[in-house]
Amino acid sequence: MPSTNLPSSLVATLPGDHYTDPEVFALEQERIFEARWFCAARASQLAKPGQFRTYQIGRESVLISRSRDGSIRAFLNICRHRGAKLCTAESGEVKRAFQCPYHAWTYGLDGKLVAAPNLTSMPDIDRVEYGLINVHVREWLGYVWVCLADTPPSFEEDVMGAVTERLGAAESIERYGIDNLEVGKRIVYDVKANWKLIIENFMECYHCATIHPELTEVLPEFADGFAAQYYVGHGAEFGAEVQGFTVDGSEGLDRIPGVAEDQDRRYYAITVTPQVFINLVPDHVIFHRMYPMAVDRTIVECDWLYLPDVVESGKDVSRSVELFHRVNQQDFDACERTQPGMSSRAYAKGGVLVPSEHHIGAFHTWVQDKLGAIPAR
């Protein structure tokens, strides 16, 4: 356990083995990523019936597709016959059904078993019972969220509640119309660091003056070390000479119509545990999804979302993309620089959080609460 013999200005972090031990990571896969709502895909990636994508969520491969009735469905990507992976590609499209490449068991887009060699000679097989295993699905903000738990936690409390807790009111994010925005740019980062280091980095700005020169030029208050997430409802204000949320502070794009006057020229950051970051600025939204692949490796997929006419007209979004792309690179470099230190004897009992980082302690408490007792090693 972290030390409690600290000055009142410091709060203990998690111990180093929480970032390096494969057994701890296995517990996180089981008790966090397979038990909570997980944001997997942008719904527009599944525009037509038969389009599918596969994702590693916890220890499971999950198949997400658009069914014939237009709804999004999700299943464990495992054939019910002998356990072969049903779809081996990351994405694709089928006409009417998914067929296992091993013994040709075939499933409709609704997951029902529709065909198999000699199936007519086995009339006692229930085609629903032996269909694909369903995974709970919700659509929100234009994204597909899935939960592998038999009984999922409340989406309204866990996901929407996290946004409300940060912004003070649910309608604050609804004004951005995120479900109707379109992806103007997507960048995938392969980060050689534990997923918790990435969350902790995103939640604080104690490091901003050190490694984010472009960001602190646009958001001068970040140079003081307090992140926007430190305050409920607070949005960091653009600098007086800054015209837009761009790499050089130059003019951005037209404001999203629903954004209120008091949200203009402000940046809001939201963490939705366990793996989503949402960044709101007046003319676009930056949406991160993390996919923890190993104790020391995390895939981060980042979408820059704009009004449809911006994307369709081919307007130049490079200056707004470049700002947060640099922030991402700077942050992920810092996380990769930190990961080896988690194995050091100097970090065996963990580190400390200064006052502007104290809110990260709540995240550590959340992790420990979800993991419960960790078996002695």
Tab-separated table of C-alpha atoms in Angstrom:
chain	number	residue	atom	x	y	z
A	1	MET	CA	0.000	0.000	0.000
A	2	PRO	CA	1.149	3.596	-0.633
A	3	SER	CA	2.791	5.411	2.264
A	4	THR	CA	0.565	7.620	4.443
A	5	ASN	CA	3.459	9.396	6.193
A	6	LEU	CA	3.448	12.365	3.847
A	7	PRO	CA	3.245	16.151	4.174
A	8	SER	CA	-0.329	17.381	3.814
A	9	SER	CA	0.494	18.928	0.433
A	10	LEU	CA	1.307	15.515	-1.066
A	11	VAL	CA	-0.891	12.525	-1.857
A	12	ALA	CA	0.491	9.036	-2.539
A	13	THR	CA	0.099	7.389	-5.937
A	14	LEU	CA	-0.447	3.740	-6.751
A	15	PRO	CA	2.662	1.577	-6.234
A	16	GLY	CA	4.884	0.794	-9.179
A	17	ASP	CA	3.729	-2.796	-9.667
A	18	HIS	CA	0.258	-1.543	-10.643
A	19	TYR	CA	1.884	-0.377	-13.893
A	20	THR	CA	4.177	-3.348	-14.561
A	21	ASP	CA	2.689	-6.552	-13.138
A	22	PRO	CA	0.901	-8.731	-15.734
A	23	GLU	CA	-1.254	-10.179	-12.949
A	24	VAL	CA	-2.530	-6.723	-12.002
A	25	PHE	CA	-3.210	-6.023	-15.687
A	26	ALA	CA	-5.126	-9.316	-15.977
A	27	LEU	CA	-7.320	-8.246	-13.048
A	28	GLU	CA	-7.909	-4.880	-14.725
A	29	GLN	CA	-8.950	-6.649	-17.923
A	30	GLU	CA	-11.451	-8.766	-15.977
A	31	ARG	CA	-12.749	-6.305	-13.395
A	32	ILE	CA	-12.577	-3.023	-15.298
A	33	PHE	CA	-12.513	-3.392	-19.085
A	34	GLU	CA	-14.805	-6.438	-19.223
A	35	ALA	CA	-17.103	-5.021	-16.543
A	36	ARG	CA	-17.557	-1.353	-17.541
A	37	TRP	CA	-18.899	0.438	-20.598
A	38	PHE	CA	-16.162	0.570	-23.242
A	39	CYS	CA	-16.212	2.978	-26.199
A	40	ALA	CA	-15.245	0.926	-29.225
A	41	ALA	CA	-16.148	2.513	-32.570
A	42	ARG	CA	-17.472	5.587	-34.303
A	43	ALA	CA	-20.942	4.605	-35.500
A	44	SER	CA	-20.219	6.038	-38.960
A	45	GLN	CA	-17.604	3.293	-39.384
A	46	LEU	CA	-20.572	0.910	-39.552
A	47	ALA	CA	-22.727	2.803	-42.004
A	48	LYS	CA	-24.311	-0.105	-43.929
A	49	PRO	CA	-25.833	-3.458	-42.935
A	50	GLY	CA	-23.117	-6.090	-42.982
A	51	GLN	CA	-20.253	-3.725	-42.219
A	52	PHE	CA	-18.298	-4.934	-39.203
A	53	ARG	CA	-15.317	-4.161	-37.007
A	54	THR	CA	-13.504	-6.278	-34.431
A	55	TYR	CA	-11.929	-5.025	-31.207
A	56	GLN	CA	-9.921	-6.483	-28.361
A	57	ILE	CA	-11.780	-5.542	-25.173
A	58	GLY	CA	-10.292	-7.015	-22.057
A	59	ARG	CA	-9.464	-10.614	-22.868
A	60	GLU	CA	-12.197	-10.924	-25.500
A	61	SER	CA	-12.411	-10.276	-29.217
A	62	VAL	CA	-15.667	-8.427	-29.890
A	63	LEU	CA	-17.466	-8.262	-33.239
A	64	ILE	CA	-19.552	-5.126	-33.846
A	65	SER	CA	-21.744	-4.826	-36.928
A	66	ARG	CA	-24.735	-3.092	-38.456
A	67	SER	CA	-27.710	-5.454	-38.727
A	68	ARG	CA	-30.324	-5.566	-41.471
A	69	ASP	CA	-32.783	-3.509	-39.413
A	70	GLY	CA	-30.195	-0.725	-39.111
A	71	SER	CA	-29.348	-1.302	-35.459
A	72	ILE	CA	-25.843	-1.848	-34.113
A	73	ARG	CA	-25.197	-5.337	-32.722
A	74	ALA	CA	-22.198	-6.694	-30.846
A	75	PHE	CA	-21.136	-10.283	-30.176
A	76	LEU	CA	-18.218	-12.205	-28.807
A	77	ASN	CA	-16.178	-12.953	-31.924
A	78	ILE	CA	-16.167	-16.689	-31.253
A	79	CYS	CA	-17.846	-19.509	-33.169
A	80	ARG	CA	-20.160	-21.555	-30.928
A	81	HIS	CA	-19.001	-24.837	-32.481
A	82	ARG	CA	-15.307	-25.183	-31.590
A	83	GLY	CA	-14.328	-21.686	-30.493
A	84	ALA	CA	-12.554	-20.464	-33.634
A	85	LYS	CA	-12.343	-16.714	-34.134
A	86	LEU	CA	-15.211	-15.883	-36.469
A	87	CYS	CA	-13.867	-12.707	-38.112
A	88	THR	CA	-10.098	-12.399	-38.269
A	89	ALA	CA	-9.985	-9.028	-40.064
A	90	GLU	CA	-10.118	-5.732	-38.167
A	91	SER	CA	-12.910	-4.554	-40.444
A	92	GLY	CA	-14.883	-5.647	-43.460
A	93	GLU	CA	-18.317	-6.203	-44.945
A	94	VAL	CA	-20.481	-9.267	-45.446
A	95	LYS	CA	-23.660	-9.501	-47.488
A	96	ARG	CA	-25.956	-11.513	-45.266
A	97	ALA	CA	-24.056	-13.568	-42.727
A	98	PHE	CA	-20.810	-14.326	-40.910
A	99	GLN	CA	-19.270	-17.708	-41.704
A	100	CYS	CA	-16.668	-19.417	-39.556
A	101	PRO	CA	-13.622	-20.249	-41.708
A	102	TYR	CA	-13.058	-23.509	-39.775
A	103	HIS	CA	-16.267	-25.585	-40.152
A	104	ALA	CA	-18.525	-23.096	-41.958
A	105	TRP	CA	-21.010	-22.526	-39.152
A	106	THR	CA	-22.875	-19.462	-40.393
A	107	TYR	CA	-24.599	-16.714	-38.416
A	108	GLY	CA	-27.027	-14.024	-39.501
A	109	LEU	CA	-26.374	-10.352	-38.807
A	110	ASP	CA	-28.642	-10.773	-35.771
A	111	GLY	CA	-26.301	-13.491	-34.429
A	112	LYS	CA	-28.687	-16.385	-35.045
A	113	LEU	CA	-27.229	-19.662	-36.328
A	114	VAL	CA	-28.576	-19.929	-39.878
A	115	ALA	CA	-26.536	-22.708	-41.472
A	116	ALA	CA	-23.892	-25.361	-40.853
A	117	PRO	CA	-22.823	-28.550	-42.645
A	118	ASN	CA	-25.421	-31.258	-41.947
A	119	LEU	CA	-27.440	-28.918	-39.733
A	120	THR	CA	-30.735	-30.300	-41.076
A	121	SER	CA	-29.832	-33.680	-39.627
A	122	MET	CA	-29.586	-32.092	-36.161
A	123	PRO	CA	-33.151	-30.792	-35.632
A	124	ASP	CA	-32.678	-30.580	-31.854
A	125	ILE	CA	-30.224	-27.670	-32.130
A	126	ASP	CA	-31.829	-24.369	-31.106
A	127	ARG	CA	-30.537	-21.820	-33.595
A	128	VAL	CA	-30.894	-18.920	-31.161
A	129	GLU	CA	-29.357	-20.718	-28.209
A	130	TYR	CA	-26.402	-21.765	-30.387
A	131	GLY	CA	-26.130	-18.358	-32.008
A	132	LEU	CA	-23.427	-15.828	-31.216
A	133	ILE	CA	-23.108	-14.547	-27.656
A	134	ASN	CA	-24.591	-11.051	-27.442
A	135	VAL	CA	-22.736	-8.105	-25.936
A	136	HIS	CA	-24.627	-5.099	-24.542
A	137	VAL	CA	-24.581	-2.054	-26.839
A	138	ARG	CA	-25.377	1.650	-26.513
A	139	GLU	CA	-24.944	4.478	-29.000
A	140	TRP	CA	-24.107	7.924	-27.655
A	141	LEU	CA	-22.277	10.953	-29.054
A	142	GLY	CA	-22.066	9.100	-32.375
A	143	TYR	CA	-19.982	6.307	-30.822
A	144	VAL	CA	-20.700	2.648	-30.095
A	145	TRP	CA	-20.231	1.690	-26.445
A	146	VAL	CA	-20.249	-1.963	-25.421
A	147	CYS	CA	-20.251	-3.802	-22.110
A	148	LEU	CA	-19.263	-7.441	-21.664
A	149	ALA	CA	-20.777	-7.795	-18.185
A	150	ASP	CA	-23.834	-10.024	-17.846
A	151	THR	CA	-25.528	-7.132	-16.050
A	152	PRO	CA	-23.926	-3.863	-17.132
A	153	PRO	CA	-23.657	-0.855	-14.833
A	154	SER	CA	-25.970	2.062	-15.488
A	155	PHE	CA	-24.871	3.839	-18.678
A	156	GLU	CA	-26.586	6.996	-17.472
A	157	GLU	CA	-24.656	6.993	-14.202
A	158	ASP	CA	-21.258	5.686	-15.335
A	159	VAL	CA	-20.819	7.308	-18.740
A	160	MET	CA	-23.233	10.206	-19.039
A	161	GLY	CA	-22.771	10.881	-15.325
A	162	ALA	CA	-19.016	11.342	-15.782
A	163	VAL	CA	-19.683	14.070	-18.345
A	164	THR	CA	-22.277	15.737	-16.136
A	165	GLU	CA	-19.930	15.610	-13.152
A	166	ARG	CA	-17.205	17.357	-15.132
A	167	LEU	CA	-19.286	19.966	-16.979
A	168	GLY	CA	-21.972	20.500	-14.357
A	169	ALA	CA	-24.876	19.725	-16.725
A	170	ALA	CA	-25.559	17.150	-19.468
A	171	GLU	CA	-26.814	19.792	-21.895
A	172	SER	CA	-23.356	21.381	-21.909
A	173	ILE	CA	-22.000	18.592	-24.121
A	174	GLU	CA	-25.218	18.209	-26.101
A	175	ARG	CA	-24.690	21.712	-27.502
A	176	TYR	CA	-21.724	20.425	-29.514
A	177	GLY	CA	-23.915	17.972	-31.481
A	178	ILE	CA	-21.127	15.397	-31.440
A	179	ASP	CA	-23.307	12.628	-32.882
A	180	ASN	CA	-23.788	14.725	-36.047
A	181	LEU	CA	-20.158	15.724	-36.521
A	182	GLU	CA	-17.888	13.933	-38.977
A	183	VAL	CA	-14.348	12.625	-38.684
A	184	GLY	CA	-11.992	15.058	-40.364
A	185	LYS	CA	-8.850	13.261	-39.213
A	186	ARG	CA	-8.066	10.057	-37.317
A	187	ILE	CA	-4.623	9.218	-35.949
A	188	VAL	CA	-3.761	5.964	-34.195
A	189	TYR	CA	-0.903	5.985	-31.674
A	190	ASP	CA	0.889	2.903	-30.358
A	191	VAL	CA	2.053	3.955	-26.897
A	192	LYS	CA	4.552	1.849	-24.979
A	193	ALA	CA	3.078	2.686	-21.585
A	194	ASN	CA	0.476	1.460	-19.124
A	195	TRP	CA	-3.016	2.820	-19.710
A	196	LYS	CA	-3.183	4.446	-16.258
A	197	LEU	CA	-0.127	6.597	-16.976
A	198	ILE	CA	-1.952	7.988	-20.008
A	199	ILE	CA	-5.088	8.778	-18.001
A	200	GLU	CA	-3.088	10.403	-15.216
A	201	ASN	CA	-1.223	12.531	-17.749
A	202	PHE	CA	-4.438	13.693	-19.388
A	203	MET	CA	-6.012	14.626	-16.064
A	204	GLU	CA	-3.297	17.068	-14.936
A	205	CYS	CA	-1.505	20.106	-16.301
A	206	TYR	CA	1.374	20.318	-13.857
A	207	HIS	CA	3.493	19.250	-16.832
A	208	CYS	CA	1.991	21.663	-19.358
A	209	ALA	CA	4.484	24.495	-18.987
A	210	THR	CA	7.331	21.996	-19.359
A	211	ILE	CA	6.322	19.985	-22.430
A	212	HIS	CA	3.380	21.778	-24.138
A	213	PRO	CA	4.630	25.147	-25.465
A	214	GLU	CA	2.041	25.300	-28.245
A	215	LEU	CA	-0.860	24.441	-25.923
A	216	THR	CA	0.098	26.971	-23.254
A	217	GLU	CA	0.374	29.668	-25.930
A	218	VAL	CA	-3.272	29.035	-26.813
A	219	LEU	CA	-4.403	28.385	-23.213
A	220	PRO	CA	-2.129	30.573	-21.045
A	221	GLU	CA	-3.754	29.549	-17.746
A	222	PHE	CA	-2.405	26.017	-18.262
A	223	ALA	CA	1.081	27.375	-17.600
A	224	ASP	CA	0.020	27.745	-13.952
A	225	GLY	CA	-0.250	23.973	-13.640
A	226	PHE	CA	-3.976	23.554	-13.053
A	227	ALA	CA	-5.815	21.488	-15.684
A	228	ALA	CA	-9.339	22.361	-16.758
A	229	GLN	CA	-10.452	19.084	-15.182
A	230	TYR	CA	-9.415	20.380	-11.755
A	231	TYR	CA	-12.555	22.543	-11.640
A	232	VAL	CA	-16.166	21.457	-12.186
A	233	GLY	CA	-17.704	23.294	-15.122
A	234	HIS	CA	-14.571	25.273	-15.935
A	235	GLY	CA	-13.334	25.761	-19.455
A	236	ALA	CA	-9.813	27.063	-20.018
A	237	GLU	CA	-9.992	30.422	-21.782
A	238	PHE	CA	-8.122	31.174	-24.994
A	239	GLY	CA	-5.361	33.776	-24.761
A	240	ALA	CA	-6.343	37.360	-25.570
A	241	GLU	CA	-4.478	37.381	-28.904
A	242	VAL	CA	-5.484	33.830	-29.842
A	243	GLN	CA	-8.012	33.548	-32.669
A	244	GLY	CA	-8.612	29.800	-32.703
A	245	PHE	CA	-7.640	26.417	-31.251
A	246	THR	CA	-4.852	25.933	-33.770
A	247	VAL	CA	-1.136	25.191	-33.585
A	248	ASP	CA	-0.228	28.851	-34.144
A	249	GLY	CA	-3.305	30.454	-32.574
A	250	SER	CA	-4.560	31.528	-35.978
A	251	GLU	CA	-8.222	31.667	-36.912
A	252	GLY	CA	-10.137	28.418	-36.694
A	253	LEU	CA	-13.426	27.437	-38.295
A	254	ASP	CA	-16.999	28.599	-37.776
A	255	ARG	CA	-18.339	27.900	-34.305
A	256	ILE	CA	-20.537	24.825	-33.950
A	257	PRO	CA	-24.059	26.335	-34.016
A	258	GLY	CA	-25.272	24.900	-30.720
A	259	VAL	CA	-22.265	26.064	-28.683
A	260	ALA	CA	-23.331	28.713	-26.164
A	261	GLU	CA	-21.747	32.145	-25.864
A	262	ASP	CA	-20.209	31.253	-22.508
A	263	GLN	CA	-18.583	28.184	-24.106
A	264	ASP	CA	-17.007	30.193	-26.915
A	265	ARG	CA	-13.215	30.633	-26.809
A	266	ARG	CA	-12.961	27.939	-24.140
A	267	TYR	CA	-11.533	24.432	-23.939
A	268	TYR	CA	-13.142	21.672	-21.869
A	269	ALA	CA	-11.552	18.299	-21.087
A	270	ILE	CA	-13.459	15.260	-19.844
A	271	THR	CA	-12.286	11.828	-18.723
A	272	VAL	CA	-14.791	8.977	-18.939
A	273	THR	CA	-13.226	6.047	-17.147
A	274	PRO	CA	-11.832	3.662	-18.064
A	275	GLN	CA	-10.677	4.718	-21.527
A	276	VAL	CA	-12.182	7.850	-23.097
A	277	PHE	CA	-11.004	11.475	-23.267
A	278	ILE	CA	-13.266	14.137	-24.755
A	279	ASN	CA	-11.920	17.595	-25.638
A	280	LEU	CA	-14.380	20.344	-26.553
A	281	VAL	CA	-13.517	23.574	-28.366
A	282	PRO	CA	-15.910	25.915	-30.203
A	283	ASP	CA	-15.323	24.631	-33.742
A	284	HIS	CA	-14.407	20.947	-33.262
A	285	VAL	CA	-14.228	18.037	-30.846
A	286	ILE	CA	-11.234	15.778	-30.180
A	287	PHE	CA	-12.222	12.291	-29.037
A	288	HIS	CA	-9.674	9.758	-27.734
A	289	ARG	CA	-10.304	6.036	-27.186
A	290	MET	CA	-7.723	3.861	-25.454
A	291	TYR	CA	-7.322	0.133	-26.066
A	292	PRO	CA	-5.049	-1.422	-23.384
A	293	MET	CA	-3.212	-4.260	-25.132
A	294	ALA	CA	-0.631	-5.211	-22.493
A	295	VAL	CA	0.607	-3.978	-19.146
A	296	ASP	CA	3.071	-1.718	-20.980
A	297	ARG	CA	1.315	-1.073	-24.310
A	298	THR	CA	-1.785	0.956	-25.154
A	299	ILE	CA	-3.301	1.783	-28.532
A	300	VAL	CA	-4.872	5.257	-28.600
A	301	GLU	CA	-7.222	6.177	-31.430
A	302	CYS	CA	-7.894	9.908	-31.749
A	303	ASP	CA	-10.675	11.459	-33.844
A	304	TRP	CA	-10.885	15.120	-34.822
A	305	LEU	CA	-14.601	15.814	-35.393
A	306	TYR	CA	-15.938	18.734	-37.431
A	307	LEU	CA	-19.211	19.995	-38.854
A	308	PRO	CA	-20.223	17.943	-41.919
A	309	ASP	CA	-19.827	20.869	-44.335
A	310	VAL	CA	-16.239	21.375	-43.138
A	311	VAL	CA	-15.320	17.775	-43.983
A	312	GLU	CA	-17.352	17.558	-47.182
A	313	SER	CA	-15.982	20.821	-48.581
A	314	GLY	CA	-12.399	19.789	-47.902
A	315	LYS	CA	-11.590	22.830	-45.765
A	316	ASP	CA	-8.093	22.903	-44.329
A	317	VAL	CA	-8.179	21.508	-40.787
A	318	SER	CA	-4.455	20.825	-40.554
A	319	ARG	CA	-3.669	23.639	-38.096
A	320	SER	CA	-6.280	22.445	-35.593
A	321	VAL	CA	-5.215	18.808	-36.030
A	322	GLU	CA	-1.538	19.710	-35.641
A	323	LEU	CA	-2.065	21.399	-32.260
A	324	PHE	CA	-3.442	18.356	-30.472
A	325	HIS	CA	-1.356	15.929	-32.504
A	326	ARG	CA	1.706	17.644	-31.011
A	327	VAL	CA	0.104	17.543	-27.561
A	328	ASN	CA	-0.515	13.809	-28.013
A	329	GLN	CA	3.055	13.165	-29.128
A	330	GLN	CA	4.440	15.182	-26.227
A	331	ASP	CA	2.194	13.407	-23.726
A	332	PHE	CA	2.846	9.918	-25.046
A	333	ASP	CA	6.608	10.523	-25.117
A	334	ALA	CA	6.365	11.516	-21.443
A	335	CYS	CA	4.356	8.380	-20.624
A	336	GLU	CA	6.872	6.173	-22.429
A	337	ARG	CA	9.677	7.908	-20.532
A	338	THR	CA	7.853	7.196	-17.260
A	339	GLN	CA	6.976	3.529	-17.888
A	340	PRO	CA	10.490	2.135	-17.217
A	341	GLY	CA	10.583	3.997	-13.899
A	342	MET	CA	7.591	2.033	-12.677
A	343	SER	CA	9.924	-0.984	-12.338
A	344	SER	CA	12.525	0.904	-10.327
A	345	ARG	CA	13.032	0.201	-6.644
A	346	ALA	CA	12.669	3.966	-6.227
A	347	TYR	CA	9.008	3.633	-7.247
A	348	ALA	CA	8.199	0.381	-5.461
A	349	LYS	CA	5.937	2.231	-3.021
A	350	GLY	CA	4.800	4.723	-5.632
A	351	GLY	CA	5.304	8.442	-6.065
A	352	VAL	CA	3.400	11.530	-4.960
A	353	LEU	CA	0.797	13.956	-6.271
A	354	VAL	CA	1.191	17.697	-5.680
A	355	PRO	CA	-1.912	19.839	-4.876
A	356	SER	CA	-2.796	20.547	-8.526
A	357	GLU	CA	-2.845	16.759	-9.079
A	358	HIS	CA	-4.800	15.705	-5.994
A	359	HIS	CA	-7.893	14.918	-8.076
A	360	ILE	CA	-5.923	12.058	-9.687
A	361	GLY	CA	-6.064	10.384	-6.287
A	362	ALA	CA	-9.792	9.855	-6.871
A	363	PHE	CA	-8.926	7.930	-10.043
A	364	HIS	CA	-6.482	5.748	-8.102
A	365	THR	CA	-9.170	5.078	-5.485
A	366	TRP	CA	-11.578	4.145	-8.293
A	367	VAL	CA	-9.053	1.661	-9.734
A	368	GLN	CA	-8.388	0.057	-6.355
A	369	ASP	CA	-12.094	-0.175	-5.618
A	370	LYS	CA	-12.740	-1.958	-8.919
A	371	LEU	CA	-9.810	-4.360	-8.505
A	372	GLY	CA	-10.615	-5.303	-4.921
A	373	ALA	CA	-8.143	-7.501	-3.108
A	374	ILE	CA	-5.124	-8.361	-5.233
A	375	PRO	CA	-3.823	-11.906	-4.591
A	376	ALA	CA	-0.501	-12.024	-2.763
A	377	ARG	CA	2.432	-12.671	-5.094
